[in-house]
Short mmCIF file of C-alpha atoms in Angstrom, two decimals:
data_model
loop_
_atom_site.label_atom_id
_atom_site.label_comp_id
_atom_site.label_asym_id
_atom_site.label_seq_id
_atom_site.Cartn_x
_atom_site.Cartn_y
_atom_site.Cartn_z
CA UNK H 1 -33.05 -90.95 139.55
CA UNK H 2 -33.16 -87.59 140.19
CA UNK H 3 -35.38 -84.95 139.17
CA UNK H 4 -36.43 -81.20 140.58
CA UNK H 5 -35.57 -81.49 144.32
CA UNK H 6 -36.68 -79.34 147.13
CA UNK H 7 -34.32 -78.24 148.76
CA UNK H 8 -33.53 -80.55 152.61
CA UNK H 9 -31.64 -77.61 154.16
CA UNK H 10 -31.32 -74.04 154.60
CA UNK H 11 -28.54 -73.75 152.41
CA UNK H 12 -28.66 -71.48 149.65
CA UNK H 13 -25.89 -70.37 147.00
CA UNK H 14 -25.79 -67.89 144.24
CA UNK H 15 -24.06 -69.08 141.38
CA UNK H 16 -22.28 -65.81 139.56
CA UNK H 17 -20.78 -66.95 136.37
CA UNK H 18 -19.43 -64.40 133.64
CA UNK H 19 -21.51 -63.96 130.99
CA UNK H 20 -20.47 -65.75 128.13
CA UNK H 21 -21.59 -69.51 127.12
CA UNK H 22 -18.56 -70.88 127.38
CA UNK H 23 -18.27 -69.91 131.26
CA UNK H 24 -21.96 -70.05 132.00
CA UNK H 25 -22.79 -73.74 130.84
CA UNK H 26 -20.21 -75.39 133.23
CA UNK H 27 -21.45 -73.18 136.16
CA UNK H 28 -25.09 -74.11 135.33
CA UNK H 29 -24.09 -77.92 135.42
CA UNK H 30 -22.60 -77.53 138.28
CA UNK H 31 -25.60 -75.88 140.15
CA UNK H 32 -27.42 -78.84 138.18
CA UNK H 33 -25.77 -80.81 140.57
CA UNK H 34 -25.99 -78.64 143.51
CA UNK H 35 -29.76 -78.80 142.81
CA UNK H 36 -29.61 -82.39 142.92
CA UNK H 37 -28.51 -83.00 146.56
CA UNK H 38 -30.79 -80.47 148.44
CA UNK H 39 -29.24 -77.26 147.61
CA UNK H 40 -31.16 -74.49 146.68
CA UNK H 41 -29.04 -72.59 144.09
CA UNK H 42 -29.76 -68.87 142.33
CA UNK H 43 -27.90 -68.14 139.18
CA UNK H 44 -26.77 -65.00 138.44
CA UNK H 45 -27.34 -63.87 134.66
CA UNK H 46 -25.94 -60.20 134.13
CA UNK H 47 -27.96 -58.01 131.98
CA UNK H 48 -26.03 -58.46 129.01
CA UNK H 49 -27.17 -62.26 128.62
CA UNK H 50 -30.88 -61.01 128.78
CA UNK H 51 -33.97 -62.78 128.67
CA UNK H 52 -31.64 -66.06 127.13
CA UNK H 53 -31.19 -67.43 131.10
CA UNK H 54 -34.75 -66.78 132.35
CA UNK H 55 -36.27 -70.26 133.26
CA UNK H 56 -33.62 -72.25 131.91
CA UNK H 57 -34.17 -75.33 134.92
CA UNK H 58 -37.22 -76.12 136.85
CA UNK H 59 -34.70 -76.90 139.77
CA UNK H 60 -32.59 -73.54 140.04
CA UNK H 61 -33.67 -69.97 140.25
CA UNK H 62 -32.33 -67.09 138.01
CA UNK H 63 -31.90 -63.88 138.81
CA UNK H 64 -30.61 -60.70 137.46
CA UNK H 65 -27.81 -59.22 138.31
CA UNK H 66 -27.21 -55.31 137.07
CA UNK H 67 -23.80 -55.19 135.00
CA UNK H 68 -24.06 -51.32 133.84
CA UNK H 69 -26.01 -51.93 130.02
CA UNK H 70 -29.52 -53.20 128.81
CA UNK H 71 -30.13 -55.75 126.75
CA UNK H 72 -28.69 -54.63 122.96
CA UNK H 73 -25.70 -52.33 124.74
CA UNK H 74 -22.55 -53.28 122.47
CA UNK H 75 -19.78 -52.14 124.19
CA UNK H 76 -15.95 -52.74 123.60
CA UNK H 77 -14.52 -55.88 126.13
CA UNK H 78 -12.25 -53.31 127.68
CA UNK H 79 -15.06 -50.97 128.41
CA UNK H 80 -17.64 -54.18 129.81
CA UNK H 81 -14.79 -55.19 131.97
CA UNK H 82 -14.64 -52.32 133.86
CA UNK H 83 -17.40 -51.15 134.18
CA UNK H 84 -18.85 -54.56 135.28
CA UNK H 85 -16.22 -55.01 137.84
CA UNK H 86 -17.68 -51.01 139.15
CA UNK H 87 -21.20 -52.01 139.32
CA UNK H 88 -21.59 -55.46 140.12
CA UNK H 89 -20.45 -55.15 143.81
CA UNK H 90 -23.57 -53.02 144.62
CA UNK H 91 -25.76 -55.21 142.76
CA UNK H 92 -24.40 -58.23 144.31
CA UNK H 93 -24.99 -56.77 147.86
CA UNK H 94 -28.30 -55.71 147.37
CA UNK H 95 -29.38 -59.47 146.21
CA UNK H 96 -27.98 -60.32 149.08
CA UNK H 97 -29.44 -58.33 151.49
CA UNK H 98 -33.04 -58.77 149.47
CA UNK H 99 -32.73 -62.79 150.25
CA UNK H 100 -31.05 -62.20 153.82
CA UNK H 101 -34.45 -62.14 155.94
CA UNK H 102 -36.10 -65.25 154.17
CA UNK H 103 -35.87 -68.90 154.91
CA UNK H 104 -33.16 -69.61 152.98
CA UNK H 105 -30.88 -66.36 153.79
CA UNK H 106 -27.32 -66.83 150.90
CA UNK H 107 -24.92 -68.88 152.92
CA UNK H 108 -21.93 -68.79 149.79
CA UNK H 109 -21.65 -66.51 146.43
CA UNK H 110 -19.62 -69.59 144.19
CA UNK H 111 -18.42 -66.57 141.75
CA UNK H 112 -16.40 -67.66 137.66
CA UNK H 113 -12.43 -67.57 139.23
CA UNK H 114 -12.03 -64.53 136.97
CA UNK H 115 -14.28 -62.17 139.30
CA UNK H 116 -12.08 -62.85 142.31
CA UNK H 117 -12.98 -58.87 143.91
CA UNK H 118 -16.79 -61.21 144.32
CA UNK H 119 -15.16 -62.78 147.51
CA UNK H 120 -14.43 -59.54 149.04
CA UNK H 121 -17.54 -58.24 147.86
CA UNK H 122 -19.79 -61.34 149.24
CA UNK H 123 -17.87 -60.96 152.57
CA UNK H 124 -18.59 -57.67 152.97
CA UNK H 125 -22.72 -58.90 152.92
CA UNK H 126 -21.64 -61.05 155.43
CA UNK H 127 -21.70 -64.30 153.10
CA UNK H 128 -19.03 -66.14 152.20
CA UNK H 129 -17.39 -67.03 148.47
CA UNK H 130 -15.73 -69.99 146.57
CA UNK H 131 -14.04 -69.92 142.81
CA UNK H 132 -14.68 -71.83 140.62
CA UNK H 133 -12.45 -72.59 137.82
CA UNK H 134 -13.97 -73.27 134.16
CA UNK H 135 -9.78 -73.61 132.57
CA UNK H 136 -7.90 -76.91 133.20
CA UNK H 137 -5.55 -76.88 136.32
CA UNK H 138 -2.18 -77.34 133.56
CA UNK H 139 -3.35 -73.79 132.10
CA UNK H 140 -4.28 -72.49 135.46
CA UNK H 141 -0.62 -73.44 136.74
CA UNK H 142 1.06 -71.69 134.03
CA UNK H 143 -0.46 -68.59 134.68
CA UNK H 144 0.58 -68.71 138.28
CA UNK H 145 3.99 -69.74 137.39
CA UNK H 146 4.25 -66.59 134.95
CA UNK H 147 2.70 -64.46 137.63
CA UNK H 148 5.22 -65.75 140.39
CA UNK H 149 7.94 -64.84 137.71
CA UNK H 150 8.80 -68.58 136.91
CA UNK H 151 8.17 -68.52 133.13
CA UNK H 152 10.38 -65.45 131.81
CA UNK H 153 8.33 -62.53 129.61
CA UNK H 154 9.21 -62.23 126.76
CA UNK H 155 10.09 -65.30 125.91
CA UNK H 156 11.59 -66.59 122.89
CA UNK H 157 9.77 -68.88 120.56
CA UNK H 158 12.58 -71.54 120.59
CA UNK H 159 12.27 -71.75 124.65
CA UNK H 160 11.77 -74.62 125.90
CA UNK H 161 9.73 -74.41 129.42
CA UNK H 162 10.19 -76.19 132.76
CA UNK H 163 7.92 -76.05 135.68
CA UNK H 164 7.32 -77.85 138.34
CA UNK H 165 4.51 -80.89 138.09
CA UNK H 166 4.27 -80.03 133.80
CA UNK H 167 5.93 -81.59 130.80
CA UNK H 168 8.59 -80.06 129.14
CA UNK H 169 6.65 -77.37 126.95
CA UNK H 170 7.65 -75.60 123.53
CA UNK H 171 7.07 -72.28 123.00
CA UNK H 172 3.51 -73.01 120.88
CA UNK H 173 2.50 -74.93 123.40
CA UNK H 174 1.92 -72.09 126.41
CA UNK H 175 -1.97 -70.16 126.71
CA UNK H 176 -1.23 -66.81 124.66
CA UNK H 177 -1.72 -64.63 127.57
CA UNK H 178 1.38 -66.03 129.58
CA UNK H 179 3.39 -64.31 127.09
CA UNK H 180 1.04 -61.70 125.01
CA UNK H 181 -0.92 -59.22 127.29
CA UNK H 182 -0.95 -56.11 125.03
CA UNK H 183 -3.53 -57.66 122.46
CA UNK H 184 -6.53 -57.92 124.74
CA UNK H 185 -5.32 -56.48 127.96
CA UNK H 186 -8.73 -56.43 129.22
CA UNK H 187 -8.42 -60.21 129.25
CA UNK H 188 -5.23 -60.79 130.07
CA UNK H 189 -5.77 -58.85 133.15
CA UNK H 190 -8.78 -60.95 134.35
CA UNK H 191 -6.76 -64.06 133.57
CA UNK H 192 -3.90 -62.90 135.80
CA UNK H 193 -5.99 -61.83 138.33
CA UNK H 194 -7.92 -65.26 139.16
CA UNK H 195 -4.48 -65.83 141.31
CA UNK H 196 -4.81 -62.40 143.54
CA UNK H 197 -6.66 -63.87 146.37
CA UNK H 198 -6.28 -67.84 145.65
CA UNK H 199 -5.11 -68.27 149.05
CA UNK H 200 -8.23 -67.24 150.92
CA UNK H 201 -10.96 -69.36 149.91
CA UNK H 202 -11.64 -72.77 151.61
CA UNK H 203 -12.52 -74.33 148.33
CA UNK H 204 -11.37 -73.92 145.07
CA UNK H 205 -13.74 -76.10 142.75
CA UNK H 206 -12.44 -77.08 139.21
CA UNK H 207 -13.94 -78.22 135.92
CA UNK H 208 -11.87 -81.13 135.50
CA UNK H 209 -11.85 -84.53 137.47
CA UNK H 210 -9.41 -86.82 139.50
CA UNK H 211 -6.88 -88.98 136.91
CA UNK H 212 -6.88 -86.56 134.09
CA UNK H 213 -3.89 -84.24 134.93
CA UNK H 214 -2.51 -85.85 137.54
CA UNK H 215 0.84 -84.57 138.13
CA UNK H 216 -0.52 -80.97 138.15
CA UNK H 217 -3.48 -81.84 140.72
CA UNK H 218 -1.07 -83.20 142.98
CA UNK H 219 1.31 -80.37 142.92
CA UNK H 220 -1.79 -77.33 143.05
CA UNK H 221 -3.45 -79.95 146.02
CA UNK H 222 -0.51 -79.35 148.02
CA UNK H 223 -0.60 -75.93 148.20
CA UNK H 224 -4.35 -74.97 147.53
CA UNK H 225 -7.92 -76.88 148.88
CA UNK H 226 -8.57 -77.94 144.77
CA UNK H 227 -11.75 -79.88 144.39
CA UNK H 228 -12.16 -81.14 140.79
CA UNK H 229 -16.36 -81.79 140.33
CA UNK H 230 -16.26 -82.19 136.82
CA UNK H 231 -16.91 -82.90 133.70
CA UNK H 232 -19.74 -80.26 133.92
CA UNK H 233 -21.44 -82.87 131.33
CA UNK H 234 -25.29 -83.23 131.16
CA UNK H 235 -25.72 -86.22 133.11
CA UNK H 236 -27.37 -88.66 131.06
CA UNK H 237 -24.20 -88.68 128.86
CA UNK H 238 -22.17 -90.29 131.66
CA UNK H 239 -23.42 -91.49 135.32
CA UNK H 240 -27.41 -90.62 134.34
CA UNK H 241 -28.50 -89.69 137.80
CA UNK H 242 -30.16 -86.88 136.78
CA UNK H 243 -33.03 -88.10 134.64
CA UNK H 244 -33.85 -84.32 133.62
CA UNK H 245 -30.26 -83.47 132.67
CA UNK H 246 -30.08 -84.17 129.15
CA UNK H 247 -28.24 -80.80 127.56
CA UNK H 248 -27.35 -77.24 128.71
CA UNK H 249 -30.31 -75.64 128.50
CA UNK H 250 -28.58 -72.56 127.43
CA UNK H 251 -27.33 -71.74 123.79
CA UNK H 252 -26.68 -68.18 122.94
CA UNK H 253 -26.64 -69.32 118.99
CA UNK H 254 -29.59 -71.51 117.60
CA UNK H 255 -28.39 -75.03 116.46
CA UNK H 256 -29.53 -76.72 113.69
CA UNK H 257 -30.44 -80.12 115.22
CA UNK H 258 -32.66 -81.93 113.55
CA UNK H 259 -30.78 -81.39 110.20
CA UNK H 260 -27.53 -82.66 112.12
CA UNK H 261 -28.55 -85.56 113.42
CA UNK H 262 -30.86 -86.65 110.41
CA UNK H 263 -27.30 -86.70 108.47
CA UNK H 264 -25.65 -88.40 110.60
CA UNK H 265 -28.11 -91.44 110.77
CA UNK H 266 -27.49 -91.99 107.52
CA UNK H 267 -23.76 -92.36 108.00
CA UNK H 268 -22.08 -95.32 108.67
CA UNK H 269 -20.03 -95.38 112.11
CA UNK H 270 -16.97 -93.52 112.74
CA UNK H 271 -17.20 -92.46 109.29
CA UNK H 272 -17.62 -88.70 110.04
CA UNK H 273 -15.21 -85.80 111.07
CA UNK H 274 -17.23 -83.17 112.86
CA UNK H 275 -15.26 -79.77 112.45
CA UNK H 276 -16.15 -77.06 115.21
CA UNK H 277 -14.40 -73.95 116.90
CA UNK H 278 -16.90 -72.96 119.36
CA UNK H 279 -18.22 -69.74 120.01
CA UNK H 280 -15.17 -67.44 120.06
CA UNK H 281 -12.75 -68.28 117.54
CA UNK H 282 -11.98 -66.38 114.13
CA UNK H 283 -10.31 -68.06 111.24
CA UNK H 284 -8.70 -65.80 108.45
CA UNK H 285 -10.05 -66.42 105.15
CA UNK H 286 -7.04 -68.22 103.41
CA UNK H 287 -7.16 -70.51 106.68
CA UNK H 288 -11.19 -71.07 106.17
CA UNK H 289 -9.81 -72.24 102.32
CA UNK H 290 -7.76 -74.78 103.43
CA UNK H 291 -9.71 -76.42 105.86
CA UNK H 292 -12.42 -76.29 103.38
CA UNK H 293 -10.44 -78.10 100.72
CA UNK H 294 -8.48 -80.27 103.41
CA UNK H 295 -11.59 -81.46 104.33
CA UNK H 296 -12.25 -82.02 100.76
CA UNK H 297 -9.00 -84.05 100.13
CA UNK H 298 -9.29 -86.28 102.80
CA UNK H 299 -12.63 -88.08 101.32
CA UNK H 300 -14.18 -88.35 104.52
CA UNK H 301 -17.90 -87.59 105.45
CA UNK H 302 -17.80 -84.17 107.53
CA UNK H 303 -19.89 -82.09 109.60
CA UNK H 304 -18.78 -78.65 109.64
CA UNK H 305 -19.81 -75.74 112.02
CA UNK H 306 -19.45 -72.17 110.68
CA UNK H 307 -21.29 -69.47 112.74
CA UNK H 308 -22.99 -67.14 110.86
CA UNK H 309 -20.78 -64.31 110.36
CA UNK H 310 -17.80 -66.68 109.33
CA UNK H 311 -19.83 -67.89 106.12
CA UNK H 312 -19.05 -65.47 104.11
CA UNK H 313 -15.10 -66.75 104.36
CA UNK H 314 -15.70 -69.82 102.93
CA UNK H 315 -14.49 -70.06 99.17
CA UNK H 316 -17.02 -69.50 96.56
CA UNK H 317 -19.64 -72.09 95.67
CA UNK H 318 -18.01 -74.29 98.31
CA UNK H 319 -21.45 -75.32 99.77
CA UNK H 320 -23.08 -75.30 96.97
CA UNK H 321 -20.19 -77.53 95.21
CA UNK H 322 -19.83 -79.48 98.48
CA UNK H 323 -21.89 -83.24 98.12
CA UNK H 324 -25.13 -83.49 100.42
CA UNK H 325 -23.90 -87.06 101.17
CA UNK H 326 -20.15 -86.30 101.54
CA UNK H 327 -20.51 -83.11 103.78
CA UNK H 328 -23.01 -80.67 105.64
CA UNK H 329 -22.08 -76.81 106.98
CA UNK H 330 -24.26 -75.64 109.17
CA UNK H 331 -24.35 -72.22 111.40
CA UNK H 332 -24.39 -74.32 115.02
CA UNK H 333 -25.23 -78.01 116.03
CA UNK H 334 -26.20 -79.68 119.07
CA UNK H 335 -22.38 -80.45 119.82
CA UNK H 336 -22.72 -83.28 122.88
CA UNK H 337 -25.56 -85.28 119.92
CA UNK H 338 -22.92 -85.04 117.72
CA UNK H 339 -20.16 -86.26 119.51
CA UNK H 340 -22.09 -89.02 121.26
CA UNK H 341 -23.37 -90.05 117.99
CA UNK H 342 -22.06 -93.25 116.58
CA UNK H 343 -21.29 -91.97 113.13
CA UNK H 344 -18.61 -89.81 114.91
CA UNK H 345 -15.05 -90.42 114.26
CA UNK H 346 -13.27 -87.36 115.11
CA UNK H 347 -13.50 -83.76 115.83
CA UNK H 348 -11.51 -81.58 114.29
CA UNK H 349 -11.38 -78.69 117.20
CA UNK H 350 -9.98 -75.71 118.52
CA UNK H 351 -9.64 -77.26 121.70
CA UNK H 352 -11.19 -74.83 123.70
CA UNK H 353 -11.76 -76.28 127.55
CA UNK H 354 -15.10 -77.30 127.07
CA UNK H 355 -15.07 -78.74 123.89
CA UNK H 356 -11.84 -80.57 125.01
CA UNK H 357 -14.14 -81.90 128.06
CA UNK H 358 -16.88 -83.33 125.86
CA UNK H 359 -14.61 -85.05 123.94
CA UNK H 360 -12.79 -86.81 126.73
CA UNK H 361 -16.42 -87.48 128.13
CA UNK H 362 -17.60 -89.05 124.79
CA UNK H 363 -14.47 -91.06 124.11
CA UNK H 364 -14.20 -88.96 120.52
CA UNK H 365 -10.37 -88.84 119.32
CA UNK H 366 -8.99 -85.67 117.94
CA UNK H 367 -7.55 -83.41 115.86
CA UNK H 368 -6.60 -80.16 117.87
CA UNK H 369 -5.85 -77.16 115.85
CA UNK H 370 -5.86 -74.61 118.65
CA UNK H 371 -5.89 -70.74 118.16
CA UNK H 372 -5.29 -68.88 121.32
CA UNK H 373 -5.20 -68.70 125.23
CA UNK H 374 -5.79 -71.85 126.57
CA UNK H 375 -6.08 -74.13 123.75
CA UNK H 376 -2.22 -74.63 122.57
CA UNK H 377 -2.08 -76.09 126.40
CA UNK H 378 -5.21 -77.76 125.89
CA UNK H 379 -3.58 -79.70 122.41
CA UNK H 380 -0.33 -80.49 124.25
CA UNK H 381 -2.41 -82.37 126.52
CA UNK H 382 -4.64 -84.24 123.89
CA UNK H 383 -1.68 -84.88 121.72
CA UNK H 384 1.38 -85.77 124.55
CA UNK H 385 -0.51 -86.61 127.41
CA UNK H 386 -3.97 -88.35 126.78
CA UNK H 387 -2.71 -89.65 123.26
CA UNK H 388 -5.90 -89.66 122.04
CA UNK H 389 -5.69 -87.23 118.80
CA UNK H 390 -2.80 -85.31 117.28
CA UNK H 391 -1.99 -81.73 116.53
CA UNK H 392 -1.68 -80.02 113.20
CA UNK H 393 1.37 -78.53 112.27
CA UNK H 394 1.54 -74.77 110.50
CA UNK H 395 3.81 -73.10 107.84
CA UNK H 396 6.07 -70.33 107.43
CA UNK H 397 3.08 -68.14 107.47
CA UNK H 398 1.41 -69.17 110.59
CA UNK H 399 -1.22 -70.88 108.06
CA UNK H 400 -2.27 -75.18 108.31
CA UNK H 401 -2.05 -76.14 104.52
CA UNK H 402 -4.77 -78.83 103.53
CA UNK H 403 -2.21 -81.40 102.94
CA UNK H 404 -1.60 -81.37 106.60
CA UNK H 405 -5.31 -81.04 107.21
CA UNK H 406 -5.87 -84.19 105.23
CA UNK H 407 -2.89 -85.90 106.85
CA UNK H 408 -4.11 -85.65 110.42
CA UNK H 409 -7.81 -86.42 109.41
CA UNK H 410 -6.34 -89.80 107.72
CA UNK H 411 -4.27 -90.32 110.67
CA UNK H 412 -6.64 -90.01 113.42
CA UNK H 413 -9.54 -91.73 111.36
CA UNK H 414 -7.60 -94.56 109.94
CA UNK H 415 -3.89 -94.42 110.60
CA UNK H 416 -1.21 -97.08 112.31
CA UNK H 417 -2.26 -94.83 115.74
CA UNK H 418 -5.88 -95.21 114.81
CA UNK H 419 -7.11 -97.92 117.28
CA UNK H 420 -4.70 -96.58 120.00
CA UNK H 421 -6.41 -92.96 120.17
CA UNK H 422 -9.82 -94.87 120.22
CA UNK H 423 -8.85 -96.81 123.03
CA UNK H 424 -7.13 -94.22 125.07
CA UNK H 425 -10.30 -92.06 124.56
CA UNK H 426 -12.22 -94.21 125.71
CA UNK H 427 -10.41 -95.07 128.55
CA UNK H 428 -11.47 -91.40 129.72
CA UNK H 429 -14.74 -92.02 129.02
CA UNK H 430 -14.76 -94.39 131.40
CA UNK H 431 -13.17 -92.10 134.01
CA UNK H 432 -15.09 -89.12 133.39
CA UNK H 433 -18.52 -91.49 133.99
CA UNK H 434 -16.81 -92.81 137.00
CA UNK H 435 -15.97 -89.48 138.53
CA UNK H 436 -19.70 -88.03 138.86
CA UNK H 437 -21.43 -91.76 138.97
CA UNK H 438 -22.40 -92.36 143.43
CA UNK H 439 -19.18 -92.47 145.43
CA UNK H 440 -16.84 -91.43 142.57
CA UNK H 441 -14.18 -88.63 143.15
CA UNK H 442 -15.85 -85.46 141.89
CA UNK H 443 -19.30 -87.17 143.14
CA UNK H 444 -17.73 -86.74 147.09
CA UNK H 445 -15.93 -83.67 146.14
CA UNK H 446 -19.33 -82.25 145.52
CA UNK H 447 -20.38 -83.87 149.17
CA UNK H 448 -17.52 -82.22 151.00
CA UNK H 449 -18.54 -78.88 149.21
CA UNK H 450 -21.87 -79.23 150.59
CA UNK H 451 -20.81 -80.22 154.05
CA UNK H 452 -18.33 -77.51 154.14
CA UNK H 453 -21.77 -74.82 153.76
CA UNK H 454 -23.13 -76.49 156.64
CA UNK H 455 -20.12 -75.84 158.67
CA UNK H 456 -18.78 -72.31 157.27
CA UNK H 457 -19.37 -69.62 159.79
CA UNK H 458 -20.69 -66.01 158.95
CA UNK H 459 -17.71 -64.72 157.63
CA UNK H 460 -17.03 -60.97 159.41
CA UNK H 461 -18.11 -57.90 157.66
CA UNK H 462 -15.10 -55.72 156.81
#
């Protein structure tokens, strides 16, 4: 086991991730691991995450980086975006400079692939930078074959698409900002732009690991140095080297464990469908009313995960009408407890990367009911791929009745393809522990990373 190292070398990495959970909590794992072979890793936490990534690991440092705003700034996404790509650079290069005189001077700035102008900006402190990637490669390659002017814009919603190492893909199935960049051109434009300097790196690490999109690791392989070191899992859900690494350690919401997992003792295995959409994603009321009564209609024990602010969309009475025994909403949950738990059946997700991840990870089967950029990929993949859920289907109006709610609930849970998802998913399970346990494939990518820092000269200053 390990636990805390000091660091064996003189190599030391900042870790930049942006500053949201969904991109910082794969980063963080990764410097976990880092951490765990001799490394000595700094993670940068921009002022808008505040105080919530100050001694979050015994084993890696945190600093702040300026990104323009205190703590409690709101500002639009547009408005954040640029002015955190304007200020960063100087912030960066001071930190730099601050740690370049003392025994462990930065030797790499691993920067979140959508901050690419960080390797330009690390070179020019004389310190060299690697991406790393928190999408799957499938999305990844779609928004380089839009970019390259493969997939057509606009395209028509009965198109079919064809690329090269991919499936044949329907319209629904493609990340929303291959084909709609006017809604939030802010992020479409960071999306695009994790391709602008892909060639230049000597590394491109990527949450995902060796097996689980095969096809599309071959084809990006032979044209880029892609090193898949994932799942970015807490460890002692899969290979359990790292006796200290039991969650995140970061959650910018507060989860209501011990009510969670109380209810689910008292459940009887894979009897429960655990309902979550992460962090990010907004359901329109009359969509909040049919899940709620889908869930309802199917007669299965649920757990159901409704932030805060997207209570007051659920129809009246509902949790007060709602059976203790039969069903518990809560505001957040420990999501890796729940899905590791045995009462666990299915989750009912959005199929955002990391959620998709844990599942795998924790051999859960699924129902994918995906709302924007990368998640309609995501689903194709967990429905046509993996086989190990399936993928709701929605009206005229863009809306997923409750019958169809209650279909695929009854389908995963206990239909004909049942026992097949279950075995398929945990099939992964067994790949994903595999990949990280000693000698597996992300375990040596993670070596040759390492080795590579050992080797990589001062890069010049420009």
């Amino acid at each position: 086991m390990v636990s805390d190292p000091k660091p064996t070398g003189k190599t030391h990495v900042f870790v930049f991730p942006f500053p949201i959970q969904g991109h910082i909590n794969p980063m963080l794992q990764f410097s976990k691991r880092l951490a765990s072979k001799g490394v000595k890793v700094t993670l940068l936490a921009a002022t808008k995450t505040g105080e919530s990534m100050l001694g979050l690991t015994a084993s890696i440092n945190v600093e702040p980086v300026f990104d323009g705003y205190k703590e409690g700034d709101n500002p639009g996404i547009d408005e954040y975006l640029n002015r955190f790509k304007e200020v960063v650079p100087q912030s960066l290069a001071e930190l730099i400079e601050n740690h370049s005189s003392t025994e462990y001077p930065v030797k790499c700035v691993i920067y979140d692939s959508v901050l690419p102008w960080v390797l330009d900006a690390a070179r020019r402190s004389g310190t060299e930078g690697c991406p790393f990637f928190t999408q799957s490669l499938a999305v990844c390659a779609l928004y380089y074959h839009a970019l390259q002017g493969v997939l057509k814009v606009p395209l028509e919603h009965s198109s079919e698409v064809s690329v090269d190492s991919l499936p044949p893909l329907e319209f629904k199935d493609l990340p929303s900002f291959v084909y709609d960049t006017a809604t939030y051109p802010g992020i479409a434009e960071i999306v695009q732009s994790q391709f602008s300097n892909i060639d230049e790196p000597s590394s491109l690490l990527w949450n995902t690991y060796s097996g689980l999109e095969n096809e599309v690791e071959k084809w990006m392989a032979s044209k880029w140095p892609v090193k898949p070191i994932g799942p970015t899992i807490p460890s002692m859900y899969l290979d359990k080297r790292l006796e200290e690494d039991k969650d995140y350690d970061l959650s910018l919401f507060e989860p209501s464990s011990e009510k969670c997992m109380n209810w689910l003792d008292s459940k009887q295995p894979r009897s429960v469908v655990y309902v979550s959409f992460g962090s990010l994603a907004v359901l329109a009321e009359d969509q909040m009313a049919e899940l709620a009564w889908g869930l309802e209609k199917s007669n299965c024990n649920f757990l159901w995960v409704v932030r805060e602010l997207e209570m007051k969309k659920l129809p009246t009475n509902f949790v007060e009408q709602t059976s203790s025994d039969k069903g518990l909403v809560v505001t957040w949950s420990p999501q890796l407890q729940v899905l590791a738990h045995k009462s666990v059946g299915c989750f009912f997700t959005h199929c955002g990367w990391n959620s998709t991840l844990e599942a795998l990870s924790l051999g859960v089967p699924m129902v994918a009911m995906p709302q924007w950029t990368d998640q309609p990929t995501n689903a194709k993949f967990v429905t046509d791929i993996w086989h190990v859920g399936v993928r709701v289907g929605v009206d005229e109006n863009g809306i997923v009745p409750k019958e169809e709610i209650d279909r695929c609930i009854r389908q995963v849970m206990e239909g004909e393809g049942s026992n097949e998802f279950r075995r398929n998913s945990e099939k992964l399970n067994e790949m994903a522990r595999n990949a990280l346990d000693e000698g597996g494939s992300s375990d040596k990518n993670i070596d040759e990373f390492i080795s590579s820092l050992h080797a990589t000269p001062k890069p010049s200053i420009k």
